[in-house]
Coordinates of C-alpha atoms and ligand atoms in Angstrom, one line a residue:
M1 CA 71.5 98.6 85.6
S2 CA 73.3 101.9 85.3
G3 CA 76.1 100.8 87.5
E4 CA 76.2 104.2 89.1
V5 CA 77.9 104.5 92.5
H6 CA 77.3 107.4 94.7
V7 CA 80.4 108.6 96.6
S8 CA 80.5 111.3 99.3
I9 CA 83.5 113.2 100.5
V10 CA 83.7 114.0 104.2
G11 CA 86.3 115.5 106.6
L12 CA 86.8 117.7 109.6
P13 CA 87.8 121.4 109.1
S14 CA 91.0 122.0 107.1
S15 CA 91.2 118.3 106.2
G16 CA 91.7 119.2 102.5
K17 CA 88.3 118.7 101.0
T18 CA 88.2 121.9 98.9
T19 CA 91.8 121.4 97.8
L20 CA 90.9 117.8 96.7
L21 CA 87.9 119.1 94.7
A22 CA 90.0 121.8 93.1
A23 CA 92.8 119.3 92.0
L24 CA 90.3 116.8 90.9
W25 CA 88.4 119.3 88.8
H26 CA 91.6 120.5 87.2
M27 CA 92.9 117.0 86.5
V28 CA 89.8 115.5 84.9
R29 CA 89.7 118.5 82.5
E30 CA 93.4 118.9 81.8
P31 CA 94.1 118.1 78.1
G32 CA 96.1 114.9 77.8
A33 CA 96.0 114.0 81.5
S34 CA 95.6 110.2 81.9
T35 CA 93.2 109.1 84.6
V36 CA 91.4 105.8 85.2
L37 CA 88.1 107.8 85.5
S38 CA 87.2 110.5 83.1
F39 CA 84.8 113.4 83.3
D40 CA 81.3 112.7 82.2
G41 CA 79.3 115.7 83.3
L42 CA 78.2 117.8 86.2
S43 CA 74.9 116.7 87.7
N44 CA 74.8 119.6 90.0
G45 CA 77.0 122.6 90.8
N46 CA 78.3 125.4 88.8
Y47 CA 81.3 125.5 86.5
E48 CA 82.2 129.0 87.4
H49 CA 82.7 128.2 91.1
L50 CA 84.7 125.0 90.3
N51 CA 86.8 126.9 87.7
Q52 CA 87.7 129.4 90.3
L53 CA 88.8 126.8 92.8
A54 CA 90.9 125.1 90.1
K55 CA 92.4 128.4 89.0
R56 CA 93.4 129.2 92.5
W57 CA 94.9 125.7 92.8
R58 CA 96.9 126.1 89.7
S59 CA 98.2 129.5 90.8
G60 CA 99.7 127.9 94.0
R61 CA 97.3 129.7 96.4
I62 CA 95.6 127.9 99.3
Q63 CA 91.9 127.6 99.1
Q64 CA 89.7 129.8 101.3
R65 CA 88.0 128.1 104.2
T66 CA 84.6 127.1 103.1
Q67 CA 82.0 129.3 104.7
V68 CA 78.5 128.2 105.7
S69 CA 77.0 130.7 103.3
G70 CA 79.2 129.3 100.5
A71 CA 78.0 125.7 100.9
R72 CA 77.5 124.5 97.4
D73 CA 76.4 121.1 96.3
V74 CA 78.8 119.7 93.7
V75 CA 77.9 116.4 92.1
M76 CA 80.3 115.3 89.4
R77 CA 79.9 112.3 87.2
L78 CA 82.9 110.3 86.2
K79 CA 83.2 107.1 84.2
D80 CA 85.7 104.3 83.8
A81 CA 87.0 102.8 80.6
A82 CA 84.1 100.2 80.6
G83 CA 81.6 103.1 80.8
R84 CA 80.7 102.5 84.4
Q85 CA 79.6 105.6 86.1
I86 CA 80.5 107.0 89.5
E87 CA 78.7 110.0 90.9
V88 CA 80.9 111.9 93.4
S89 CA 79.1 114.3 95.7
F90 CA 81.2 117.0 97.3
P91 CA 78.9 118.9 99.4
D92 CA 82.0 121.1 99.8
L93 CA 80.6 121.8 103.3
P94 CA 82.6 123.7 105.8
G95 CA 84.3 121.0 108.0
E96 CA 82.5 122.7 110.9
E97 CA 79.4 120.9 109.9
F98 CA 81.1 117.6 110.6
S99 CA 82.6 119.0 113.9
R100 CA 79.2 120.0 115.0
M101 CA 77.8 116.6 114.2
W102 CA 80.3 115.2 116.6
E103 CA 80.1 117.9 119.3
R104 CA 76.4 118.2 119.5
R105 CA 75.2 114.9 118.1
E106 CA 73.0 116.8 115.8
L107 CA 72.4 115.9 112.2
D108 CA 71.4 118.5 109.7
N109 CA 68.6 117.0 107.6
G110 CA 70.2 118.3 104.4
M111 CA 73.2 116.1 105.1
V112 CA 71.4 112.8 105.3
G113 CA 71.5 112.2 101.6
T114 CA 75.2 112.8 101.5
L115 CA 76.0 110.8 104.5
T116 CA 74.1 107.7 103.4
A117 CA 76.2 107.2 100.3
P118 CA 77.4 103.6 100.0
A119 CA 80.9 104.8 99.4
I120 CA 82.7 107.4 101.5
V121 CA 86.0 109.3 101.0
L122 CA 87.3 110.4 104.4
L123 CA 90.0 113.0 104.5
V124 CA 92.4 113.4 107.4
N125 CA 95.1 116.1 107.2
G126 CA 98.4 114.3 108.0
D127 CA 100.0 117.6 108.8
T128 CA 97.7 118.8 111.6
I129 CA 96.8 115.7 113.6
R130 CA 96.0 116.6 117.1
M131 CA 97.5 113.9 119.3
P132 CA 96.1 112.8 122.6
A133 CA 97.7 114.7 125.4
W134 CA 98.7 112.5 128.3
I135 CA 98.7 114.0 131.8
V136 CA 101.4 111.6 132.8
E137 CA 103.6 112.7 130.0
Q138 CA 103.1 116.3 130.8
V139 CA 104.0 115.7 134.4
T140 CA 107.1 113.8 133.4
L141 CA 108.1 116.6 131.0
S142 CA 107.6 119.3 133.5
T143 CA 109.6 117.4 136.1
K144 CA 112.4 117.0 133.6
L145 CA 112.3 120.7 132.8
G146 CA 112.5 121.3 136.6
L147 CA 109.1 123.0 136.6
P148 CA 107.0 122.6 139.8
P149 CA 104.1 120.2 139.3
A150 CA 101.7 123.1 140.1
D151 CA 102.4 124.4 136.6
V152 CA 100.3 121.7 135.1
V153 CA 97.0 123.6 135.1
P154 CA 93.9 121.5 134.7
V155 CA 92.0 122.6 131.6
E156 CA 88.2 122.4 131.3
W157 CA 87.2 119.8 128.7
S158 CA 86.0 121.2 125.4
A159 CA 85.2 119.6 122.2
D160 CA 87.9 121.4 120.1
L161 CA 90.6 119.9 122.4
A162 CA 89.7 116.4 121.4
P163 CA 92.3 114.4 119.5
T164 CA 91.7 114.1 115.7
Q165 CA 91.3 110.3 115.8
V166 CA 88.6 110.5 118.5
R167 CA 86.5 112.7 116.3
V168 CA 87.1 110.8 113.2
V169 CA 86.2 107.4 114.8
D170 CA 83.1 108.9 116.3
L171 CA 82.1 110.3 112.9
L172 CA 82.5 106.9 111.3
Q173 CA 80.5 105.3 114.1
M174 CA 77.7 107.8 113.5
L175 CA 77.7 106.8 109.8
M176 CA 77.2 103.2 110.9
S177 CA 74.2 103.8 113.2
G178 CA 70.7 105.3 113.5
D179 CA 69.3 107.0 110.4
L180 CA 72.6 106.9 108.6
Y181 CA 73.0 103.1 108.8
V182 CA 72.8 101.6 105.3
G183 CA 74.7 98.4 105.9
E184 CA 78.2 97.5 104.5
R185 CA 80.0 100.4 102.9
R186 CA 83.3 101.2 101.3
L187 CA 85.7 103.7 102.8
A188 CA 88.6 105.3 101.1
L189 CA 90.7 106.9 103.8
L190 CA 92.9 109.7 102.4
I191 CA 95.7 111.1 104.5
S192 CA 96.1 114.6 102.9
A193 CA 99.1 116.9 102.9
W194 CA 101.2 113.7 102.4
D195 CA 104.1 115.9 101.2
K196 CA 104.5 116.9 104.9
A197 CA 104.3 113.3 106.1
E198 CA 106.4 111.6 103.5
G199 CA 109.7 112.6 105.2
E200 CA 109.0 110.0 107.8
Q201 CA 109.5 107.3 105.2
M202 CA 106.3 105.5 106.2
T203 CA 103.7 103.9 104.0
P204 CA 100.2 105.4 104.5
A205 CA 99.2 102.2 106.3
D206 CA 102.2 102.5 108.7
F207 CA 101.4 106.2 109.2
L208 CA 97.8 105.3 110.1
E209 CA 98.9 102.6 112.5
S210 CA 101.4 104.8 114.3
K211 CA 99.8 108.3 114.2
L212 CA 96.1 107.3 114.4
P213 CA 96.2 104.1 116.3
L214 CA 92.6 104.3 117.6
L215 CA 91.3 104.8 114.0
Y216 CA 93.5 102.0 112.8
Q217 CA 92.2 99.6 115.5
Y218 CA 88.6 100.7 114.9
L219 CA 88.8 99.9 111.2
R220 CA 90.9 96.7 111.7
S221 CA 88.6 95.3 114.4
G222 CA 85.7 95.1 111.8
R223 CA 83.2 96.2 114.5
D224 CA 81.5 98.2 111.8
L225 CA 81.3 96.8 108.3
W226 CA 83.7 99.0 106.4
T227 CA 85.6 97.7 103.5
W228 CA 88.5 100.1 103.6
H229 CA 91.8 101.2 102.1
V230 CA 94.3 103.9 103.0
W231 CA 96.2 106.3 100.6
G232 CA 98.5 109.2 101.2
I233 CA 97.5 112.1 99.0
S234 CA 99.2 115.3 98.2
A235 CA 96.8 117.4 96.2
Q236 CA 99.1 120.4 96.1
G237 CA 102.5 118.6 95.9
G238 CA 103.8 120.9 98.6
V239 CA 103.0 124.1 100.4
Y240 CA 100.9 126.7 98.7
E241 CA 100.9 130.4 99.6
D242 CA 98.3 132.3 101.6
P243 CA 97.8 135.5 99.6
E244 CA 96.3 137.2 102.8
K245 CA 99.6 136.7 104.5
H246 CA 101.6 137.8 101.5
E247 CA 103.5 134.5 101.5
S248 CA 106.0 133.6 98.8
F249 CA 107.8 130.2 98.9
A250 CA 110.5 128.8 96.7
E251 CA 108.8 125.4 97.1
T252 CA 105.6 126.8 95.5
D253 CA 107.6 128.3 92.7
R254 CA 109.0 124.9 91.9
L255 CA 105.5 123.4 91.8
R256 CA 104.4 126.2 89.4
E257 CA 107.3 125.5 87.1
L258 CA 106.2 121.9 86.5
E259 CA 105.1 121.5 83.0
R260 CA 101.8 120.0 83.8
P261 CA 100.0 121.2 86.9
S262 CA 98.7 117.6 87.5
D263 CA 102.4 116.5 88.0
R264 CA 102.1 118.2 91.4
I265 CA 99.6 115.6 92.6
K266 CA 100.9 112.5 94.4
I267 CA 98.7 109.6 95.3
V268 CA 100.6 107.1 97.5
D269 CA 99.4 103.5 97.8
G270 CA 101.8 101.3 99.8
D271 CA 105.1 101.9 98.0
T272 CA 103.5 103.0 94.7
V273 CA 103.3 106.6 93.7
C274 CA 101.2 108.1 90.9
S275 CA 99.5 111.4 90.1
D276 CA 96.1 110.0 89.2
I277 CA 93.8 111.5 91.7
T278 CA 90.8 109.4 90.5
K279 CA 92.4 106.1 91.6
P280 CA 90.8 106.0 95.1
L281 CA 87.5 106.8 93.5
K282 CA 87.9 104.0 91.0
W283 CA 88.7 101.6 93.9
L284 CA 85.4 102.7 95.5
I285 CA 83.5 101.4 92.4
G286 CA 84.8 98.0 93.3
Ligands
GTP301 N1 101.3 120.8 102.3 C1 100.0 120.6 101.8 N2 99.0 121.2 102.4 C2 97.8 120.9 101.9 C3 97.5 120.0 100.9 N3 96.2 119.9 100.7 C4 95.6 120.8 101.6 N4 96.6 121.4 102.3 C5 96.3 122.5 103.3 O1 95.3 122.1 104.2 C6 94.6 123.3 104.5 C7 93.1 123.0 104.4 O2 92.7 122.7 103.1 P1 91.2 122.9 102.6 O3 91.2 122.2 101.3 O4 90.8 124.3 102.6 O5 90.4 122.1 103.7 P2 88.8 121.9 103.8 O6 88.6 120.6 104.3 O7 88.1 122.4 102.6 O8 88.6 123.0 105.0 P3 87.2 123.7 105.5 O9 86.6 124.3 104.2 O10 87.5 124.6 106.5 O11 86.3 122.5 106.0 C8 95.1 124.4 103.6 O12 96.0 125.3 104.3 C9 95.8 123.7 102.5 O13 96.9 124.5 102.0 C10 98.7 119.3 100.3 O14 98.6 118.5 99.4 N5 99.9 119.7 100.8
MG302 MG1 86.7 123.7 102.3

């Protein structure tokens, strides 16, 4: 038995997929970096493209939004100390593909292979969670502000107004039904941009329970057979600059000054913090 586990990385637009890929690619190739999984080869994908992502990551610039035309299959092989292999597939798809799955209930055939992996990494950006908007709260708020109730204008329902957790739960349910159903699976839930969330002094599990209660309850109820665990992940360590907006931040300078770029990375599991970005992948091997 080869012991190879196929892992796929999924997430809505701007959830941090490309940034994770860039940081992972940098770290498994950084001389002297210590990781539980080490680089074993590229089954698919091109070094040039990955090197560009990693270079951009090192320079403290945010990744460009993945475009449909730029969809590239990246399949990386990693191995643990015992020689067991894990094959990580980053379709590095634009998150729009996942949104579309949810909005139109359509599944691109090309995605079936990725979405039937027995182990899934799901990214949720902890900095841009769209909360449910409660009409009652809006009415209370406008009353307190002394605004006439007429100012609460009904808005036509549209998919992009849906709360983050509603989309994510639905995506997970789709992975557990129909053509995508493959039985029990492992799920590493990564709350990205953790540097923005950590000020709240919560563990990733507390954060999940309080900011994404529907997702938390869905996973905890065991309705679908996920064996899951949650991490907070900061793949950048802080804010990066958008070259198109000519941004320049002291925080990014501090990150660039760190001796090893991999010291920017933070992986938070309960109260434990480390910079080994391969840890959640190792957990997925079981
Ligand atoms: N503060 C902070 N922001 C982050 C971190 N990781 C990602 N981000 C931000 O999240 C945004 C989206 O990151 P991407 O990696 O491009 O997300 P994506 O999932 O590839 O997005 P699409 O290609 O549009 O699907 C960018 O503005 C990043 O700067 C982090 O560790 N910290
Ligand atoms: Mg991307």
